[in-house]
CSV table of C-alpha atoms in Angstrom, one decimal:
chain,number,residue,atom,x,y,z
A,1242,UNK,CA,21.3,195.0,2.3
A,1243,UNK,CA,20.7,198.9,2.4
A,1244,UNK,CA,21.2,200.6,5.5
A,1245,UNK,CA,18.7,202.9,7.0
A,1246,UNK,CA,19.1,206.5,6.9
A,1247,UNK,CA,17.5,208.7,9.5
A,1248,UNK,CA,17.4,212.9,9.4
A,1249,UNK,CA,16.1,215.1,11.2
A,1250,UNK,CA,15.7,219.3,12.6
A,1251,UNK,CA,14.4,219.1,15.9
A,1252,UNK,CA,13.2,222.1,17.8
A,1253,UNK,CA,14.9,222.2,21.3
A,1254,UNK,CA,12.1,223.8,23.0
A,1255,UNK,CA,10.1,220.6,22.6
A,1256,UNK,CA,12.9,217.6,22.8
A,1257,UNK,CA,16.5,217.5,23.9
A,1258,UNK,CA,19.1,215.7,21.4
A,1259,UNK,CA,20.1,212.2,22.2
A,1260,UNK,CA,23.1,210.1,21.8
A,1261,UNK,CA,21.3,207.0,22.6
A,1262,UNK,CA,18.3,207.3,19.9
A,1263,UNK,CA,21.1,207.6,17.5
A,1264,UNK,CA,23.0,204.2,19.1
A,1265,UNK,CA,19.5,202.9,19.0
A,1266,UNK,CA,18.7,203.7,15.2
A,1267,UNK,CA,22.5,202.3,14.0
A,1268,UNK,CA,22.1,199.5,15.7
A,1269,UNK,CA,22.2,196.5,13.8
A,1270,UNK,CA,23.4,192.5,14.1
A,1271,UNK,CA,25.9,193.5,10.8
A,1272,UNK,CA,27.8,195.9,13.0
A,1273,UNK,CA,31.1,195.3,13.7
A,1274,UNK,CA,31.1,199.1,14.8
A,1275,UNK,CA,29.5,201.8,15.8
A,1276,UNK,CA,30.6,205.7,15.8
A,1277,UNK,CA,29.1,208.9,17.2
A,1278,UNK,CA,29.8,212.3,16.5
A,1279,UNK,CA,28.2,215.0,19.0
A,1280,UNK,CA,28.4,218.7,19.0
A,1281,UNK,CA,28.1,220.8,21.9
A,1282,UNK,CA,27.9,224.4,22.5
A,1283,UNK,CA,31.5,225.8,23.5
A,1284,UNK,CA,31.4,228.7,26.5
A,1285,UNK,CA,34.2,231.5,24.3
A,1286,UNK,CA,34.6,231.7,20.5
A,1287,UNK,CA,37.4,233.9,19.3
A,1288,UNK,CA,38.0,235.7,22.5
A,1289,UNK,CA,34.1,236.1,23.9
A,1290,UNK,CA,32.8,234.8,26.4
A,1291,UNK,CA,29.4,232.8,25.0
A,1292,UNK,CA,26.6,232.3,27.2
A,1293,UNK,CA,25.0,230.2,24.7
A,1294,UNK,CA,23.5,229.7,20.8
A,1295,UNK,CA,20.5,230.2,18.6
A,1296,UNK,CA,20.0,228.2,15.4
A,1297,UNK,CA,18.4,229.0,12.6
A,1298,UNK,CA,17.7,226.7,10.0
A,1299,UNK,CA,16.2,226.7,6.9
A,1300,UNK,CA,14.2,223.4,7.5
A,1301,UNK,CA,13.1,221.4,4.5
A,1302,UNK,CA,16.4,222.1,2.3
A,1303,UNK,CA,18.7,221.6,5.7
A,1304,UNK,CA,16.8,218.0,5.5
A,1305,UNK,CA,17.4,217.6,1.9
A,1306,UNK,CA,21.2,218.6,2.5
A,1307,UNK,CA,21.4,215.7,5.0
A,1308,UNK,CA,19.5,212.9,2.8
A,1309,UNK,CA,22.1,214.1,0.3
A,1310,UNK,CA,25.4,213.7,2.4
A,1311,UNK,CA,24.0,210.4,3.9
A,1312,UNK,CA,23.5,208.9,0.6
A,1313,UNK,CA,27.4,209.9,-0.4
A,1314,UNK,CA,28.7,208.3,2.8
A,1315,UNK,CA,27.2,205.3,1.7
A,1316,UNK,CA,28.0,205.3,-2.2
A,1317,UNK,CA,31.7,206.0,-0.8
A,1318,UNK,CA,31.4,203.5,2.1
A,1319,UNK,CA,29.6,200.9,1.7
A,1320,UNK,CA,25.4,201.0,1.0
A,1321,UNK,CA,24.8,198.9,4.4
A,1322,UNK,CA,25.7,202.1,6.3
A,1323,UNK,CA,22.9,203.0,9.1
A,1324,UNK,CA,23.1,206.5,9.1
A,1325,UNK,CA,21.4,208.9,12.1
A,1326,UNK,CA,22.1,213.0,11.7
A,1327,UNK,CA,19.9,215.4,13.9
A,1328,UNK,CA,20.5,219.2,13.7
A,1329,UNK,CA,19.3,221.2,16.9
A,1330,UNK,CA,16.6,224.3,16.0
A,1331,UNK,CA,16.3,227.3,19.1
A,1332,UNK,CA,18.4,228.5,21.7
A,1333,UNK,CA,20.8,226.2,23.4
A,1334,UNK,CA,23.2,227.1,26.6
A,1335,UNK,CA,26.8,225.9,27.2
A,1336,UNK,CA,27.2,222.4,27.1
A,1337,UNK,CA,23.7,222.2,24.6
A,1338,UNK,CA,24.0,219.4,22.3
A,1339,UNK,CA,23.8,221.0,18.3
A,1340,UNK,CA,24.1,218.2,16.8
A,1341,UNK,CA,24.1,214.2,16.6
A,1342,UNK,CA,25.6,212.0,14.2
A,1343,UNK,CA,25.3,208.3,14.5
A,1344,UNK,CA,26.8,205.8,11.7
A,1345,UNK,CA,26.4,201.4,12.0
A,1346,UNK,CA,28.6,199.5,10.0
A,1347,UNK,CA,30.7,196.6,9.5
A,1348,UNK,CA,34.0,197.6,10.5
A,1349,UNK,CA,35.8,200.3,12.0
A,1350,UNK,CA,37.4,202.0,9.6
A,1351,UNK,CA,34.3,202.9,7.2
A,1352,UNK,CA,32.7,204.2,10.8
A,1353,UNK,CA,35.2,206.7,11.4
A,1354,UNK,CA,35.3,207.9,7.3
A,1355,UNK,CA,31.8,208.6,7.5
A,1356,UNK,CA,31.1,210.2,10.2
A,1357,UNK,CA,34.1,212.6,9.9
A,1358,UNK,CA,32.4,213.4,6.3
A,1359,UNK,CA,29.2,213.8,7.6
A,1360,UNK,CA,30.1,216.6,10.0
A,1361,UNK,CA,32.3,218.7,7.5
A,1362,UNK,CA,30.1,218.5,5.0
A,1363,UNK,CA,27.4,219.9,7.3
A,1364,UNK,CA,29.2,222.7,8.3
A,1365,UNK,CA,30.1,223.8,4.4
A,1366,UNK,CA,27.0,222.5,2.8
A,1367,UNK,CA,23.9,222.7,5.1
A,1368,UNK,CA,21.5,226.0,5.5
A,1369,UNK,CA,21.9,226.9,8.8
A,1370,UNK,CA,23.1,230.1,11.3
A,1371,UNK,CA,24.2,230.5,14.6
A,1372,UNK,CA,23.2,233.7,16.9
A,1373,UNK,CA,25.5,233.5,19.3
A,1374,UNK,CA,24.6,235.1,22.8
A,1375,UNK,CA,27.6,237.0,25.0
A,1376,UNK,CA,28.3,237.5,28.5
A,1377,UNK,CA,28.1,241.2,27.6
A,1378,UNK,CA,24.4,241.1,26.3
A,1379,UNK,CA,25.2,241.4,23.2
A,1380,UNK,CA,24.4,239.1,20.3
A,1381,UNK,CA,26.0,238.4,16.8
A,1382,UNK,CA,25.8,236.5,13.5
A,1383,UNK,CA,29.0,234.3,13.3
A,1384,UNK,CA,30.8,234.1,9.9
A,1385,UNK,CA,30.3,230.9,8.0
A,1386,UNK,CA,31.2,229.6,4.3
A,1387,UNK,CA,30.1,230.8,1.5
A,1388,UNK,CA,28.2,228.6,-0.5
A,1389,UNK,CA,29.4,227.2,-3.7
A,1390,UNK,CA,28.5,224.9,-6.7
A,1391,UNK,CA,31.3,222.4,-5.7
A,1392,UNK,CA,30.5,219.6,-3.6
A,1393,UNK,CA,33.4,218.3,-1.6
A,1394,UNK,CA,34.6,215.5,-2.8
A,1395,UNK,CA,35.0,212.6,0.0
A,1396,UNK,CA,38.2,211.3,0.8
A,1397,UNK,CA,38.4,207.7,0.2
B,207,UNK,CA,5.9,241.2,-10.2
B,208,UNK,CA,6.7,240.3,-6.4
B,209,UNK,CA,8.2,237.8,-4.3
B,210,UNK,CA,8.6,236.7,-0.8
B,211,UNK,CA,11.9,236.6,0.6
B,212,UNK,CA,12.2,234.0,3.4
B,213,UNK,CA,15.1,235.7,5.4
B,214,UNK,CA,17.6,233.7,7.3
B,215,UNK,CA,21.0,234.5,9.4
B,216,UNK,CA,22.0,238.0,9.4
B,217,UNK,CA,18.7,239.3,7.3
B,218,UNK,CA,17.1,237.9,10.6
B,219,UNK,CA,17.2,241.4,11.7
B,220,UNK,CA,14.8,242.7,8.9
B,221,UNK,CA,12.4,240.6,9.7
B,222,UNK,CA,11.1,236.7,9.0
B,223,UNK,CA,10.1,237.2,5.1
B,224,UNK,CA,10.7,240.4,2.8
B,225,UNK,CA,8.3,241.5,-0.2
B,226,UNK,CA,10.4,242.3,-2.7
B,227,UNK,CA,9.0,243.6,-6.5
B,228,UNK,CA,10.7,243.0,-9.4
B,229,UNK,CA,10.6,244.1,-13.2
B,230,UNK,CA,7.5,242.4,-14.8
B,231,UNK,CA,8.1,240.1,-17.7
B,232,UNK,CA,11.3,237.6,-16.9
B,233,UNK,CA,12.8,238.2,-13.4
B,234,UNK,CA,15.9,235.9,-12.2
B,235,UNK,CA,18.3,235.5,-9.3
B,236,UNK,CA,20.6,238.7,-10.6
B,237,UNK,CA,17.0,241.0,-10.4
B,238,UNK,CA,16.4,239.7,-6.1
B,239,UNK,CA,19.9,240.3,-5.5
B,240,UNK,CA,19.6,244.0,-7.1
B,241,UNK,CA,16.1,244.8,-5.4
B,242,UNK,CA,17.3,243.2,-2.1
B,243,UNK,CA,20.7,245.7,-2.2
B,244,UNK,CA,17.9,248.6,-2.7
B,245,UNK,CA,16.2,247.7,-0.3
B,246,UNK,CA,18.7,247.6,2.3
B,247,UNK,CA,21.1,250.4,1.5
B,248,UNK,CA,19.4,253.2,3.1
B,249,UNK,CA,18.1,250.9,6.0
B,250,UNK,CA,20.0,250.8,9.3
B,251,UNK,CA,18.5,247.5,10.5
B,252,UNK,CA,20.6,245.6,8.7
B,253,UNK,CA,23.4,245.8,11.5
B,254,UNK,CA,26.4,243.9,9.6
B,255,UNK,CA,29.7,246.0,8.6
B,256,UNK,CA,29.2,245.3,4.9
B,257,UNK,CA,26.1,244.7,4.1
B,258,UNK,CA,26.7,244.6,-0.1
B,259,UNK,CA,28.8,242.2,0.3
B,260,UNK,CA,26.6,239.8,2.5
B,261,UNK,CA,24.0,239.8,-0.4
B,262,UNK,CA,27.3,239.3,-2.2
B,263,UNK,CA,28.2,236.2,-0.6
B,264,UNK,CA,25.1,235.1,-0.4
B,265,UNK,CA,23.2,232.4,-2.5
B,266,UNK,CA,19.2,231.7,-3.1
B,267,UNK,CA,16.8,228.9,-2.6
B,268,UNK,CA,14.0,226.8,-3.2
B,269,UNK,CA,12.8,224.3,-0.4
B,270,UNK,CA,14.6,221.8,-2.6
B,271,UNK,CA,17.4,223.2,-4.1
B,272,UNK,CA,20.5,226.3,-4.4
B,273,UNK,CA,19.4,228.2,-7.5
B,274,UNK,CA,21.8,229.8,-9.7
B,275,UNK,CA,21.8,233.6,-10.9
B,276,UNK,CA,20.3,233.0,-14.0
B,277,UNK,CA,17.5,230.9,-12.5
B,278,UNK,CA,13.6,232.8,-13.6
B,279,UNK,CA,11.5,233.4,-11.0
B,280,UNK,CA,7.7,232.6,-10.8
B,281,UNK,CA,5.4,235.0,-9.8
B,282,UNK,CA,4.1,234.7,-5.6
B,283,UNK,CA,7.2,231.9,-5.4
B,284,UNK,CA,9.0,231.4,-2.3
B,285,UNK,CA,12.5,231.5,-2.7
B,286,UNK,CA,15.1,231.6,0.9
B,287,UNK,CA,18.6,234.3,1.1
B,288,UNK,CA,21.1,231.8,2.0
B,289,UNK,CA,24.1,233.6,3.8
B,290,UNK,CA,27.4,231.8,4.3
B,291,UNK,CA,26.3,228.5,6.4
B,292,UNK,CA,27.6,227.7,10.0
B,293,UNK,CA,25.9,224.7,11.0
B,294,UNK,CA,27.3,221.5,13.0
């Protein structure tokens, strides 16, 4: 049976990420397992002290990118994958969640493989920015990768 | 002929959406990325160190899909500066 897939951008001004909608959505009597991945806003990057982050996103192909990717992790492991990635949109402070992944499956190992692809392939694949915000006032673009033509290929 | 520019990342500082006019006839990718370094060179609201080489390093989009150099541009379309990602 195909697994569900769930994507989303929400805007944090209106709704706070949550680890348990994604348990909720993965959920399913065919798990043997059940893996999250969350990401939070760090207080320093490269020296700075960060007060917090914006994110920009460039919405509907950000969405597409993460129909995409889900549908990989399940042609590389296994089609009854229930999949759950939500990207934050706004301004988050220290401890902010950016980002939850959620993956349902059988067994353990597929859990891990996936979600671990999920998340890189986000960062290297999926249009959007972070402003981040320092203790100083200031404010600055951070560097990211370059997009290319290559998709990166998942490791089996 | 012109276009709309949705602007993302470090564009954000010039704005949400740039008009940009290109040669008449068949416009691509190349002809954006060569009107959008004119448009920029001279401005100081761009505040990154190299801002040729953001352009540079920089791809362009539909809402559904990355579009290659080569790709022709409609007339009025919508197309999105993608600057190197940092999401997650």
């Amino acid at each position: 049976m195909e697994g569900n897939i769930y994507t989303d951008i929400w805007n944090v001004e209106d709704k706070t990420l949550s680890v348990q909608d994604g348990l909720d959505f993965v959920a399913g009597s065919g798990n043997g397992a059940e893996n999250i991945f969350v990401g939070t806003v760090r207080d320093n990057n490269q020296g700075r002290k960060v007060i917090g982050i914006s994110y920009d996103v460039f919405e509907p192909l950000a969405k597409q990118s993460f129909i995409d990717i889900c549908r990989e992790a399940q042609n590389s492991w296994g089609k009854s994958l229930n999949l759950y990635v939500v990207h934050a949109k706004g301004r988050l402070n220290i401890g902010g969640i950016s980002i939850v992944i959620a993956v349902g499956s059988p067994h353990r190992d597929e859990s891990f493989k996936a979600c671990r692809y999920i998340i890189e392939q986000i960062k290297h694949r999926s249009p959007i920015w972070k402003l981040e915000h320092y203790i100083d006032g200031d404010s600055e673009w951070t560097k990211g990768c370059e997009l290319c033509d290559g998709v990166y290929k998942a490791e089996q | 002929m012109n276009i709309k520019l949705q602007l993302f990342g470090a564009f954000r500082t010039l704005g949400e959406e740039l008009e940009l006019s290109l040669p008449d006839g068949s416009a691509t990718v190349a002809d954006i990325r060569s009107a959008l370094i004119e448009e920029i060179r001279d401005s100081n609201m761009l505040t990154v160190p190299d801002k040729e080489g953001l352009v540079a390093s920089s791809r362009f989009a539909t809402e559904e899909e990355l579009l290659t150099d080569d790709y022709t541009v409609r007339d009025k379309e919508v197309i999105a500066i993608i600057p190197p990602v940092a999401g997650g």
